PDB file of C-alpha atoms and ligand atoms in Angstrom:
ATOM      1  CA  UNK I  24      -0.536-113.919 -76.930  1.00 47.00           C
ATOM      2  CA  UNK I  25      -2.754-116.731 -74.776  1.00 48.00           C
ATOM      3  CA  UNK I  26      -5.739-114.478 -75.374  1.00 48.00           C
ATOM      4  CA  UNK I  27      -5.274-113.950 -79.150  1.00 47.00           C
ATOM      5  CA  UNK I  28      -5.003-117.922 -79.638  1.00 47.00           C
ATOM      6  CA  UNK I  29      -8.343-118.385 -77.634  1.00 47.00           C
ATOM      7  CA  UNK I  30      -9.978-115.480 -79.851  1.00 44.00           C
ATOM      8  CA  UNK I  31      -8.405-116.779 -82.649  1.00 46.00           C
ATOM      9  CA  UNK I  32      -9.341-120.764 -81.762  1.00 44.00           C
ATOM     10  CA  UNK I  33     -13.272-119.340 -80.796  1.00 42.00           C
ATOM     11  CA  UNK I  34     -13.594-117.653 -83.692  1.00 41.00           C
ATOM     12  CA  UNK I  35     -12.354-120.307 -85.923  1.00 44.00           C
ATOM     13  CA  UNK I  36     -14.871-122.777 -84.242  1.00 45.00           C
ATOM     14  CA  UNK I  37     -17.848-120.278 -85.038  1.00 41.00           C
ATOM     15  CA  UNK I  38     -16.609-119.398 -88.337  1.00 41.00           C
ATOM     16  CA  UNK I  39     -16.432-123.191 -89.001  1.00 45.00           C
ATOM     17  CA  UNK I  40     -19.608-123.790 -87.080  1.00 41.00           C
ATOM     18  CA  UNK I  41     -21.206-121.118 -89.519  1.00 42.00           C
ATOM     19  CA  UNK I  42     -19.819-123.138 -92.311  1.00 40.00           C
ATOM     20  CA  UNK I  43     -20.815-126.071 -91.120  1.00 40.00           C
ATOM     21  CA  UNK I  44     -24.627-125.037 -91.645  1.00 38.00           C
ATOM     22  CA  UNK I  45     -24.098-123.640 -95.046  1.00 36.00           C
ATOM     23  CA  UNK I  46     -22.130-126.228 -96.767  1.00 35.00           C
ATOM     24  CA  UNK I  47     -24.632-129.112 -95.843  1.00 34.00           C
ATOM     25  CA  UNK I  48     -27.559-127.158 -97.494  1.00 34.00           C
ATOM     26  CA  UNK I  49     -24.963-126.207-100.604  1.00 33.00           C
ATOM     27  CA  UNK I  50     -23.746-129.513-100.622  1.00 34.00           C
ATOM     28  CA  UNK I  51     -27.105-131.287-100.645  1.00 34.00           C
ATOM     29  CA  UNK I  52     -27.943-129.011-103.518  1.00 35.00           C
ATOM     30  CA  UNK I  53     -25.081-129.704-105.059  1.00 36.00           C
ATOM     31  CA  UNK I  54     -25.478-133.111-104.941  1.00 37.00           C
ATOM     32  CA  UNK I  55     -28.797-132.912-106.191  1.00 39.00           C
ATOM     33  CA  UNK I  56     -27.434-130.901-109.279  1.00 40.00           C
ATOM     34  CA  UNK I  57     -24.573-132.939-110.147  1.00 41.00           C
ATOM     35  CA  UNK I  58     -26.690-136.371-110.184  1.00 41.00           C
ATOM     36  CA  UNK I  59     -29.584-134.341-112.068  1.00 40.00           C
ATOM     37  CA  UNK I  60     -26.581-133.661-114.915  1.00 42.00           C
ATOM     38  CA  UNK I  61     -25.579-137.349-114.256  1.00 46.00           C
ATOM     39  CA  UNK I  62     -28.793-138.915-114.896  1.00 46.00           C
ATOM     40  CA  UNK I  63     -31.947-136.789-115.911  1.00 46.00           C
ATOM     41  CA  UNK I  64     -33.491-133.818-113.294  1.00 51.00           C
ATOM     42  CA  UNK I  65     -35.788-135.967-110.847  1.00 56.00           C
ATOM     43  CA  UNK I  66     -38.632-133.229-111.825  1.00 58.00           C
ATOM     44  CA  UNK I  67     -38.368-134.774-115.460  1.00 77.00           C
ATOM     45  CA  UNK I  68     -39.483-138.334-113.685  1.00 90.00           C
ATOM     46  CA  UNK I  69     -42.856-138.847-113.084  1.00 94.00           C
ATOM     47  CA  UNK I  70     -43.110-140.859-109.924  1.00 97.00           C
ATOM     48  CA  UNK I  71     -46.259-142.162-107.883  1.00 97.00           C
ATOM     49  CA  UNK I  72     -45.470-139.967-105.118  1.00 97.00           C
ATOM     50  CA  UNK I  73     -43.405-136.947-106.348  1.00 95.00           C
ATOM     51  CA  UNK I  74     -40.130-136.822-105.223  1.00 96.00           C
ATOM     52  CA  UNK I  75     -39.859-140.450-104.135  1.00 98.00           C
ATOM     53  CA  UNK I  76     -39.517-143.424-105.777  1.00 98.00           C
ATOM     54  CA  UNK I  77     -41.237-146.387-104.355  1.00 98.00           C
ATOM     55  CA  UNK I  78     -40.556-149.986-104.449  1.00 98.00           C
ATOM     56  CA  UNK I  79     -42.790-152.961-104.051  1.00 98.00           C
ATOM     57  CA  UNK I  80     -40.552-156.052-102.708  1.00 98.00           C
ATOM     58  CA  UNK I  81     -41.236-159.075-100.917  1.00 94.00           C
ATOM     59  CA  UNK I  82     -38.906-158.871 -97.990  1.00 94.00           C
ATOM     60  CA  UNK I  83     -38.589-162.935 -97.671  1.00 91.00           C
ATOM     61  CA  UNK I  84     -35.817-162.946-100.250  1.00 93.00           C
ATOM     62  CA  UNK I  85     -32.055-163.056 -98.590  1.00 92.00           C
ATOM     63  CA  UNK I  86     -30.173-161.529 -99.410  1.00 95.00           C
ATOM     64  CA  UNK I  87     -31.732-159.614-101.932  1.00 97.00           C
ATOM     65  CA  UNK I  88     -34.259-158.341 -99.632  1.00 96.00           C
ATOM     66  CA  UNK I  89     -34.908-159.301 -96.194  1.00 95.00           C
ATOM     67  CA  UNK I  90     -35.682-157.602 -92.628  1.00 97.00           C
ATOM     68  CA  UNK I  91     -33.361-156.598 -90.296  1.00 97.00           C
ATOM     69  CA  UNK I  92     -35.345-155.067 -87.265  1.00 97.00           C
ATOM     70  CA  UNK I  93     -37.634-152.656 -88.222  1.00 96.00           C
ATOM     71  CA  UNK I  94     -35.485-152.120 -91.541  1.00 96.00           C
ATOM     72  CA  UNK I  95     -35.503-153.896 -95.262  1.00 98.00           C
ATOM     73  CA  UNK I  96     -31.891-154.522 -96.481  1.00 98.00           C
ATOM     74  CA  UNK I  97     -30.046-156.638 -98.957  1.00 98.00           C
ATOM     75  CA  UNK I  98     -29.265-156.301-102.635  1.00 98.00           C
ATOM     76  CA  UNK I  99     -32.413-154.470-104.114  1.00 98.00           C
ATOM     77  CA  UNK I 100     -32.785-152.532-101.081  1.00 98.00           C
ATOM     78  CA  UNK I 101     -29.178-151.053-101.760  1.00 98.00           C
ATOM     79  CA  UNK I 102     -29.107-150.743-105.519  1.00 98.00           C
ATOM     80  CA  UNK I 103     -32.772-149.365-105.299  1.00 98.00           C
ATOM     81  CA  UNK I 104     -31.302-146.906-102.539  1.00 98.00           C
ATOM     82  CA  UNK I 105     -28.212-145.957-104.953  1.00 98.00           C
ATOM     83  CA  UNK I 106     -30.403-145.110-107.936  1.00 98.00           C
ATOM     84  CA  UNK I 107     -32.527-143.064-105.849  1.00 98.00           C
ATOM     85  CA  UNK I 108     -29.481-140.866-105.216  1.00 98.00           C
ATOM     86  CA  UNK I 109     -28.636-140.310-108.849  1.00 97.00           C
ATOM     87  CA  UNK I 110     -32.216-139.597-109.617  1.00 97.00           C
ATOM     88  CA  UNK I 111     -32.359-137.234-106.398  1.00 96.00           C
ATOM     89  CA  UNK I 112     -35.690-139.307-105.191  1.00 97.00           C
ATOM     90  CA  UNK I 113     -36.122-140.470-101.994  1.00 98.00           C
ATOM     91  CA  UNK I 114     -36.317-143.985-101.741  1.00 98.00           C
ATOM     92  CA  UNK I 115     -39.641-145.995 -99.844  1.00 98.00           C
ATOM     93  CA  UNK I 116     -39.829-149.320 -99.670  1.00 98.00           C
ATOM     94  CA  UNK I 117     -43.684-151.157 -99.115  1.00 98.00           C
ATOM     95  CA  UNK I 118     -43.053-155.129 -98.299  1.00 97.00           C
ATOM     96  CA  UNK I 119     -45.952-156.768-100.349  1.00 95.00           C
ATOM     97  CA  UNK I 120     -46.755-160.612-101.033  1.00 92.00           C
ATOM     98  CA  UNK I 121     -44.574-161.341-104.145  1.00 93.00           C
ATOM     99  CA  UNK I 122     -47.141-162.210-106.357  1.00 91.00           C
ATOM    100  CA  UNK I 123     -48.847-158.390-105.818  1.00 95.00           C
ATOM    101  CA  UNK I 124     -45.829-156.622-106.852  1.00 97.00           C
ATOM    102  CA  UNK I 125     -46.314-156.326-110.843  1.00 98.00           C
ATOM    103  CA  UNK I 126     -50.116-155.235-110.101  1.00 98.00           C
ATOM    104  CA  UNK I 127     -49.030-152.979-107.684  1.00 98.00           C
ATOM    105  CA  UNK I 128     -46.787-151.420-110.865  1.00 98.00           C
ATOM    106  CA  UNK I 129     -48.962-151.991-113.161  1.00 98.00           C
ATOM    107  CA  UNK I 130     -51.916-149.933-111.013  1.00 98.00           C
ATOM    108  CA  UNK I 131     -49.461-147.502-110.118  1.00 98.00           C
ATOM    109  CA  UNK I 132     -49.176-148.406-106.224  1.00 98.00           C
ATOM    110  CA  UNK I 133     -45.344-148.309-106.768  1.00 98.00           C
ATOM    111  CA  UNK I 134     -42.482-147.441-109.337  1.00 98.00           C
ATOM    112  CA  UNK I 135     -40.683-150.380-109.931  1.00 98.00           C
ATOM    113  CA  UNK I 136     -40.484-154.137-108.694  1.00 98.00           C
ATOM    114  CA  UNK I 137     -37.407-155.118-107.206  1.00 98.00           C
ATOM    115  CA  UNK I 138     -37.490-158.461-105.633  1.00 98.00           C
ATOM    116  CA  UNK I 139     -35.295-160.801-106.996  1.00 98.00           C
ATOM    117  CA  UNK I 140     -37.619-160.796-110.450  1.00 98.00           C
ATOM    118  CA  UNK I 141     -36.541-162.671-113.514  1.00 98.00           C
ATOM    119  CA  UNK I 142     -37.246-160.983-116.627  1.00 98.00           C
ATOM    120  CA  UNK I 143     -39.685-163.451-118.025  1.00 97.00           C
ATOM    121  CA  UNK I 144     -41.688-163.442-121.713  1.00 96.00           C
ATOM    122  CA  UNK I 145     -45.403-163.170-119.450  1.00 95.00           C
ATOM    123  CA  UNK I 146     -44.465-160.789-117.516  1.00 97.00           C
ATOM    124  CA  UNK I 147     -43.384-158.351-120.236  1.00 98.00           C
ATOM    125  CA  UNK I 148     -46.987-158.415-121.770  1.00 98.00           C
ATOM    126  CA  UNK I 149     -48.029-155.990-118.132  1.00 98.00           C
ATOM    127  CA  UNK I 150     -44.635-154.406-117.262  1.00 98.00           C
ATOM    128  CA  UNK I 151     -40.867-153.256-118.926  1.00 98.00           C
ATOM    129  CA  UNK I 152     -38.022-154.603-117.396  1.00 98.00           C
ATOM    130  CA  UNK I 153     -34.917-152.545-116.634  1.00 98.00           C
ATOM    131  CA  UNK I 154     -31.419-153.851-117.925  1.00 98.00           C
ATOM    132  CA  UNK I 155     -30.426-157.029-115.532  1.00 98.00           C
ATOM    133  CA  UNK I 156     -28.524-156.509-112.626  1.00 96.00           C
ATOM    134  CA  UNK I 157     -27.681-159.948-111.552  1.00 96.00           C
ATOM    135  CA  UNK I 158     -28.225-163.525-112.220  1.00 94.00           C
ATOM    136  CA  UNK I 159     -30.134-166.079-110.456  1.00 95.00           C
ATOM    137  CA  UNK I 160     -30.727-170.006-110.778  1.00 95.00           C
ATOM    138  CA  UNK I 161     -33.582-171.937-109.792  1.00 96.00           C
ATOM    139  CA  UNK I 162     -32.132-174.491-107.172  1.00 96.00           C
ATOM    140  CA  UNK I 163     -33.690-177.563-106.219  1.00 97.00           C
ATOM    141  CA  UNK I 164     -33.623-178.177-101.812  1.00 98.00           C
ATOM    142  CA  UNK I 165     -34.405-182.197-100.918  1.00 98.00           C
ATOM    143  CA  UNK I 166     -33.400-183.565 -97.701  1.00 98.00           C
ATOM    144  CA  UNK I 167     -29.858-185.124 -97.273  1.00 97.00           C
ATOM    145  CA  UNK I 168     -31.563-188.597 -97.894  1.00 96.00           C
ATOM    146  CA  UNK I 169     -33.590-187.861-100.780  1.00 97.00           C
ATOM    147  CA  UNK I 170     -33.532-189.909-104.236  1.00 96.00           C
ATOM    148  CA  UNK I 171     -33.702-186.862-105.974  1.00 96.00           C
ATOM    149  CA  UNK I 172     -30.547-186.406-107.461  1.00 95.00           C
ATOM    150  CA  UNK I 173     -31.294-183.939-110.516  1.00 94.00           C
ATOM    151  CA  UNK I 174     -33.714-181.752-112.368  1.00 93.00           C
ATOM    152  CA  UNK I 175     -35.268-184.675-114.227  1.00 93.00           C
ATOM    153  CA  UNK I 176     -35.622-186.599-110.995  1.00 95.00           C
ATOM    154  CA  UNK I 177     -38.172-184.046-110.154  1.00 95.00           C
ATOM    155  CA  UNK I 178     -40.524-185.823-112.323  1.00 93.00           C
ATOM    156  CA  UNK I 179     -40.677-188.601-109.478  1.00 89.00           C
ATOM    157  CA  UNK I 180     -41.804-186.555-106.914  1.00 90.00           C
ATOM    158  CA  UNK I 181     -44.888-187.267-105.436  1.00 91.00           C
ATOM    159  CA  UNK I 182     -44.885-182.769-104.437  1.00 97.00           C
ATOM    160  CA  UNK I 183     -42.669-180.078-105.071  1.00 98.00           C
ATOM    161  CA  UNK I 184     -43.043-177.345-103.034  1.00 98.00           C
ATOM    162  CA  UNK I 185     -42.838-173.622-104.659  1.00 97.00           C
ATOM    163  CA  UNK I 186     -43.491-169.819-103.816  1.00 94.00           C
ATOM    164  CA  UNK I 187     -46.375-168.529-105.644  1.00 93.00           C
ATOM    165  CA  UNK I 188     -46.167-166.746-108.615  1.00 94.00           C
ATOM    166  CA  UNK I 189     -42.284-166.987-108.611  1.00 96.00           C
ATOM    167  CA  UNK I 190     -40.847-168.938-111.582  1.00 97.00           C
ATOM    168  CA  UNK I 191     -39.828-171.653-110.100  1.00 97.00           C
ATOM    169  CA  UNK I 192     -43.913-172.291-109.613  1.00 97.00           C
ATOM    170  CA  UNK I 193     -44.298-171.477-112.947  1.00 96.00           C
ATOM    171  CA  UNK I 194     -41.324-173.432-114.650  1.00 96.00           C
ATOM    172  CA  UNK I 195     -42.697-176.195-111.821  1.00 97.00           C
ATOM    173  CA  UNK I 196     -46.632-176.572-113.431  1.00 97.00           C
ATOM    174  CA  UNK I 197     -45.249-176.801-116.826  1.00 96.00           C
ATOM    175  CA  UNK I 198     -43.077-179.382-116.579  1.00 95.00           C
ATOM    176  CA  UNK I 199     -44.750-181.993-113.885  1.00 95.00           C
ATOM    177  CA  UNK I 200     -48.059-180.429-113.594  1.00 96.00           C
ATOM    178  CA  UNK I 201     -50.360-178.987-111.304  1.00 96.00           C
ATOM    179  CA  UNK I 202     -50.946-181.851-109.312  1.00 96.00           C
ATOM    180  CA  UNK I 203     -46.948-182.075-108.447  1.00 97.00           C
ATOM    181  CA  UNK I 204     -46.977-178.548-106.989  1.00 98.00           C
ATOM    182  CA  UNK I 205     -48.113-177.117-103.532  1.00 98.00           C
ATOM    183  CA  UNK I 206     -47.529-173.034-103.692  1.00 97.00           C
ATOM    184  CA  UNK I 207     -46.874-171.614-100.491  1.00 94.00           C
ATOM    185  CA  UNK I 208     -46.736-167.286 -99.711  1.00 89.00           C
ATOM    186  CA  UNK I 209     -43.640-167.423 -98.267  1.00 88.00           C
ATOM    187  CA  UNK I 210     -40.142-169.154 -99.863  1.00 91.00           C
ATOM    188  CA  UNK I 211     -39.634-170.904 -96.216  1.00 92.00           C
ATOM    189  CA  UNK I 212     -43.064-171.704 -95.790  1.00 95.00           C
ATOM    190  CA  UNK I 213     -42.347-174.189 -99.016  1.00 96.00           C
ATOM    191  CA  UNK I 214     -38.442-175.470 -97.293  1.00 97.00           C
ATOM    192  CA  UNK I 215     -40.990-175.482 -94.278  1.00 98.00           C
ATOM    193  CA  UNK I 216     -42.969-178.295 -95.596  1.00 98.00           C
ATOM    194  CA  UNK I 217     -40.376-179.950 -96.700  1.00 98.00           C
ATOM    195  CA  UNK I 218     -38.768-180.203 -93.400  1.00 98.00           C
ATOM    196  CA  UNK I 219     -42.073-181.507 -92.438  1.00 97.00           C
ATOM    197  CA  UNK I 220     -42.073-184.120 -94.900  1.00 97.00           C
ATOM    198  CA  UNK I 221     -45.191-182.654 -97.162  1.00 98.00           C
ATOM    199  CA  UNK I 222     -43.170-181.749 -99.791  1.00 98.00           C
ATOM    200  CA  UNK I 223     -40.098-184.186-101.365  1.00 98.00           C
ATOM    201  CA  UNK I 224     -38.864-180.441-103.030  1.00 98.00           C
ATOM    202  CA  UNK I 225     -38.493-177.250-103.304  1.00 98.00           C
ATOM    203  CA  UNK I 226     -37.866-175.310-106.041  1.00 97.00           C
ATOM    204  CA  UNK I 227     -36.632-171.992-105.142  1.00 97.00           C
ATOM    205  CA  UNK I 228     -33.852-169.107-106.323  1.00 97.00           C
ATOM    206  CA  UNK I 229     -29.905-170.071-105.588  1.00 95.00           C
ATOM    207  CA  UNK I 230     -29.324-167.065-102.390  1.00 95.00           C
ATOM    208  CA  UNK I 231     -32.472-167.510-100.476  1.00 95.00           C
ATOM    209  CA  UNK I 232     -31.724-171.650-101.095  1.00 97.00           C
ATOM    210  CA  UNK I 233     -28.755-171.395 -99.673  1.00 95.00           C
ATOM    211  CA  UNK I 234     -30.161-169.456 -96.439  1.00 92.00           C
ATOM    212  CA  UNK I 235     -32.793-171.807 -96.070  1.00 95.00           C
ATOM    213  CA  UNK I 236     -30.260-174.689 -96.465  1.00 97.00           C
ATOM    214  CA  UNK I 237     -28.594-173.024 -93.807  1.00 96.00           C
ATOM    215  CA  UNK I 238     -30.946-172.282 -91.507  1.00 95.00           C
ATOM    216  CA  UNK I 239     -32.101-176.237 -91.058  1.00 96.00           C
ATOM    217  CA  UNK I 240     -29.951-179.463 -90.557  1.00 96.00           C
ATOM    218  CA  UNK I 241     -30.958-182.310 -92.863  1.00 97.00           C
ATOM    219  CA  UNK I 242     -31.524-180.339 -96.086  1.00 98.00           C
ATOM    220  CA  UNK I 243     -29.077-179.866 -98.834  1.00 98.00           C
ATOM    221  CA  UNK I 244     -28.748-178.122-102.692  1.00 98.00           C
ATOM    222  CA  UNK I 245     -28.281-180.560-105.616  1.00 97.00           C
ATOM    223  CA  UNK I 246     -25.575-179.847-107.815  1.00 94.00           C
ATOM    224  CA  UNK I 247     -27.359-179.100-110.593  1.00 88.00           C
ATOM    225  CA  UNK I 248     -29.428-175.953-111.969  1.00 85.00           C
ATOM    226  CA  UNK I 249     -32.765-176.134-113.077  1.00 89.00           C
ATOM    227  CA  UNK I 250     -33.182-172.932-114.677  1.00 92.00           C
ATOM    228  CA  UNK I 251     -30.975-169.977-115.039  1.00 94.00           C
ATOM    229  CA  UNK I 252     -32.256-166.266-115.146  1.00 96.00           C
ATOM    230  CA  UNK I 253     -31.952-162.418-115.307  1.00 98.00           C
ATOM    231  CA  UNK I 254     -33.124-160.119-112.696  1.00 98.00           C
ATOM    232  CA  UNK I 255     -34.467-157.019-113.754  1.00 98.00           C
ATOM    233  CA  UNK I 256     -36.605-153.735-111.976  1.00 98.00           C
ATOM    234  CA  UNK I 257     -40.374-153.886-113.319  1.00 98.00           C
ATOM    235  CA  UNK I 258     -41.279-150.721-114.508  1.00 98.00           C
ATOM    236  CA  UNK I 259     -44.843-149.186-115.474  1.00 98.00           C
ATOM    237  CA  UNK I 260     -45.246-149.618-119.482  1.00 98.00           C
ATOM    238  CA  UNK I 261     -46.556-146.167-119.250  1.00 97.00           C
ATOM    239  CA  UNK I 262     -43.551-144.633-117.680  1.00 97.00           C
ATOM    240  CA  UNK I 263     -40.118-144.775-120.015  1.00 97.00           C
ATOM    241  CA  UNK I 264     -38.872-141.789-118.928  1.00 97.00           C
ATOM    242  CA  UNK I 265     -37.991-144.007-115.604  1.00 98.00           C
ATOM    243  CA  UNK I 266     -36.754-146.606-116.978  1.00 98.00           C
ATOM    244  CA  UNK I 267     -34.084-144.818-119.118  1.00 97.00           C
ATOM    245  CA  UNK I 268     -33.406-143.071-115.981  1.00 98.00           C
ATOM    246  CA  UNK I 269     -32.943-146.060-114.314  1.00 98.00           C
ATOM    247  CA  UNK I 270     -30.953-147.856-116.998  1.00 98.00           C
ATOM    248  CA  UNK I 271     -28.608-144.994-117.123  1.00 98.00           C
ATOM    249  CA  UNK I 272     -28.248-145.404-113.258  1.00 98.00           C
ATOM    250  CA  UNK I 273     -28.075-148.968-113.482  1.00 98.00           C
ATOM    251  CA  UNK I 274     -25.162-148.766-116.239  1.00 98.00           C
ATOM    252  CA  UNK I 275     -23.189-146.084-113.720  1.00 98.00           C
ATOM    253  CA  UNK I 276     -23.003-148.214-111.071  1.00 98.00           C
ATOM    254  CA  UNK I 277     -22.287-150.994-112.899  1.00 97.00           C
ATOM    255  CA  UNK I 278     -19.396-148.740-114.577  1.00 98.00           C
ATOM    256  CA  UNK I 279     -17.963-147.633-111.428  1.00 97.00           C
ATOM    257  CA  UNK I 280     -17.948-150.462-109.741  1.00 97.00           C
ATOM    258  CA  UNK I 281     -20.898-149.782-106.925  1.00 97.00           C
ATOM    259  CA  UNK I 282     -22.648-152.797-108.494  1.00 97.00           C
ATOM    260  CA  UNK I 283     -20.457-155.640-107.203  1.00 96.00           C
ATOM    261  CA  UNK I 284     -19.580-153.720-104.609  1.00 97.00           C
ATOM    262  CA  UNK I 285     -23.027-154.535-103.173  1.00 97.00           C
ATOM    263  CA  UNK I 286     -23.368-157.884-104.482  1.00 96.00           C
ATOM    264  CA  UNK I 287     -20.205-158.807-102.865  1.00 95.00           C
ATOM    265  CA  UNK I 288     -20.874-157.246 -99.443  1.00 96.00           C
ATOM    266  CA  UNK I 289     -23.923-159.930 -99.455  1.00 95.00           C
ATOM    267  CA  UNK I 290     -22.657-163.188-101.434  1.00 92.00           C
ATOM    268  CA  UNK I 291     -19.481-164.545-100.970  1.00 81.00           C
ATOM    269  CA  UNK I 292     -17.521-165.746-103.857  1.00 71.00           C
ATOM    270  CA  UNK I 293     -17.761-169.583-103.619  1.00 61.00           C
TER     271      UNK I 293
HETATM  272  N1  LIG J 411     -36.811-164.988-109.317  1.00 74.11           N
HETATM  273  C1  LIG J 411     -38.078-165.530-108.981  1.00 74.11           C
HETATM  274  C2  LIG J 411     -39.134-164.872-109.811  1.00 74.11           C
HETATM  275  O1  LIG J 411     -38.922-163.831-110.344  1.00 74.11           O
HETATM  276  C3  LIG J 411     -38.424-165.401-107.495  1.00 74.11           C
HETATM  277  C4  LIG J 411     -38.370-164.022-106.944  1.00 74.11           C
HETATM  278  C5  LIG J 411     -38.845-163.898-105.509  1.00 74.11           C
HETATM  279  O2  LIG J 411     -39.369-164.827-104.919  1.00 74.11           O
HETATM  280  N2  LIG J 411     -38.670-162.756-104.929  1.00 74.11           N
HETATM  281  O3  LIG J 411     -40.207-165.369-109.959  1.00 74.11           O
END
């Protein structure tokens, strides 16, 4: 009777073993079938590598996009990541100054943008924009001390500091001018400088703000929004077939709930 058990338990471990193997190749193909029905066959997607689909970020964006170790993570990194799976691509990610992403779509370098971009009017002459996927604000940082106290005070300082190319530069030159704005690479280069006294504000997006705020003592968020936005993917103007794809991806997740699901694994409800 012992013997029969062990027979029986050996053969149920190869059997299973066996099984093992096969269902993870079925399954992946599976998979890959059920999200080509979901969404559209990734062979019907043209993609700048085939089989991929690559994203051009700027990885100094928490907690839409930042580095941990070796690895990008955050908001875009996991929505881009999700949408890869329903359009059975593999997803790459290449880290790239911010203001090189929509020439590195519009030269087809990469697929889409996804880096925190607001849809804006100028950048829709070079690219398409996906359906939004979240909101952002342009936030103002002084330090605790500052007479800045809202968006018009801005017109009294002497510099506000910016990231290049983002909106809040952009919004920034309009309204005070030029001469009020020093544009730095890097979103904490500009809080940076203000620590240092260079600048008397920065103008940045609401999450990253609020890392920055938290990462140095003396430097708070006014109460007040400057400028309130949509974030969107930047696609290629040449390539609709992605975004449909993407839309119907985006409107999925957003459907079954994976969409806040991410959001709110990275921004706390205040
Ligand atoms: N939302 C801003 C923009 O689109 C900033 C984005 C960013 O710095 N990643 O210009």
């Amino acid at each position: 009777m012992k013997k029969l058990l062990t027979l029986t338990l050996v053969l149920t471990m190869i059997l299973s073993l066996a099984g093992c193997g096969s269902t993870s190749s079925s399954s992946s193909s599976t998979a890959s079938n059920s999200s080509a029905s979901d969404t559209n066959a990734s062979s019907d997607i043209k993609t700048v590598t085939e089989g991929t689909l690559t994203m051009g970020t700027n990885a100094y964006f928490p907690p839409y996009e930042y580095y941990e170790g070796d690895s990008i993570v955050g908001i875009d990194a996991e929505i881009a990541q999700a949408v890869a799976d329903k359009l059975g691509l593999t997803l790459k990610i290449e880290d790239m100054e911010f203001d090189s992403i929509i020439t590195a779509v519009t030269t087809g370098k990469v697929d889409i943008g996804l880096a925190g971009m607001t849809v804006t009017e100028d950048r829709k002459k070079n690219v398409n924009f996906s359906d939004s996927y979240a909101t952002g604000v342009q936030a103002i940082i002084v330090k605790n001390d500052s007479p800045i106290k809202t968006a018009d005070d801005l017109a009294k300082a002497g510099v506000i500091g910016v990231q290049l190319g983002t909106t809040g530069d952009i919004y920034c030159k309009d309204d005070f001018g030029e001469d009020h704005v020093d544009e730095y690479n890097k979103g904490n280069d500009a809080v940076m400088a203000l620590v240092s006294g260079k600048v008397d504000a920065v103008v940045i997006d609401n999450e990253p703000a609020k890392s920055y705020v938290a990462a140095n003592d003396g430097l708070k968020i006014l109460d007040t929004e400057y400028v309130v936005e949509d974030y969107a993917a930047a696609i290629s103007k040449d390539n609709d077939a992605l975004k449909d794809a993407i839309n119907k991806a985006l409107s999925e997740l957003k459907a079954d709930g994976t969409l806040d699901k991410i959001i709110a694994k990275y921004i706390q409800a205040e």
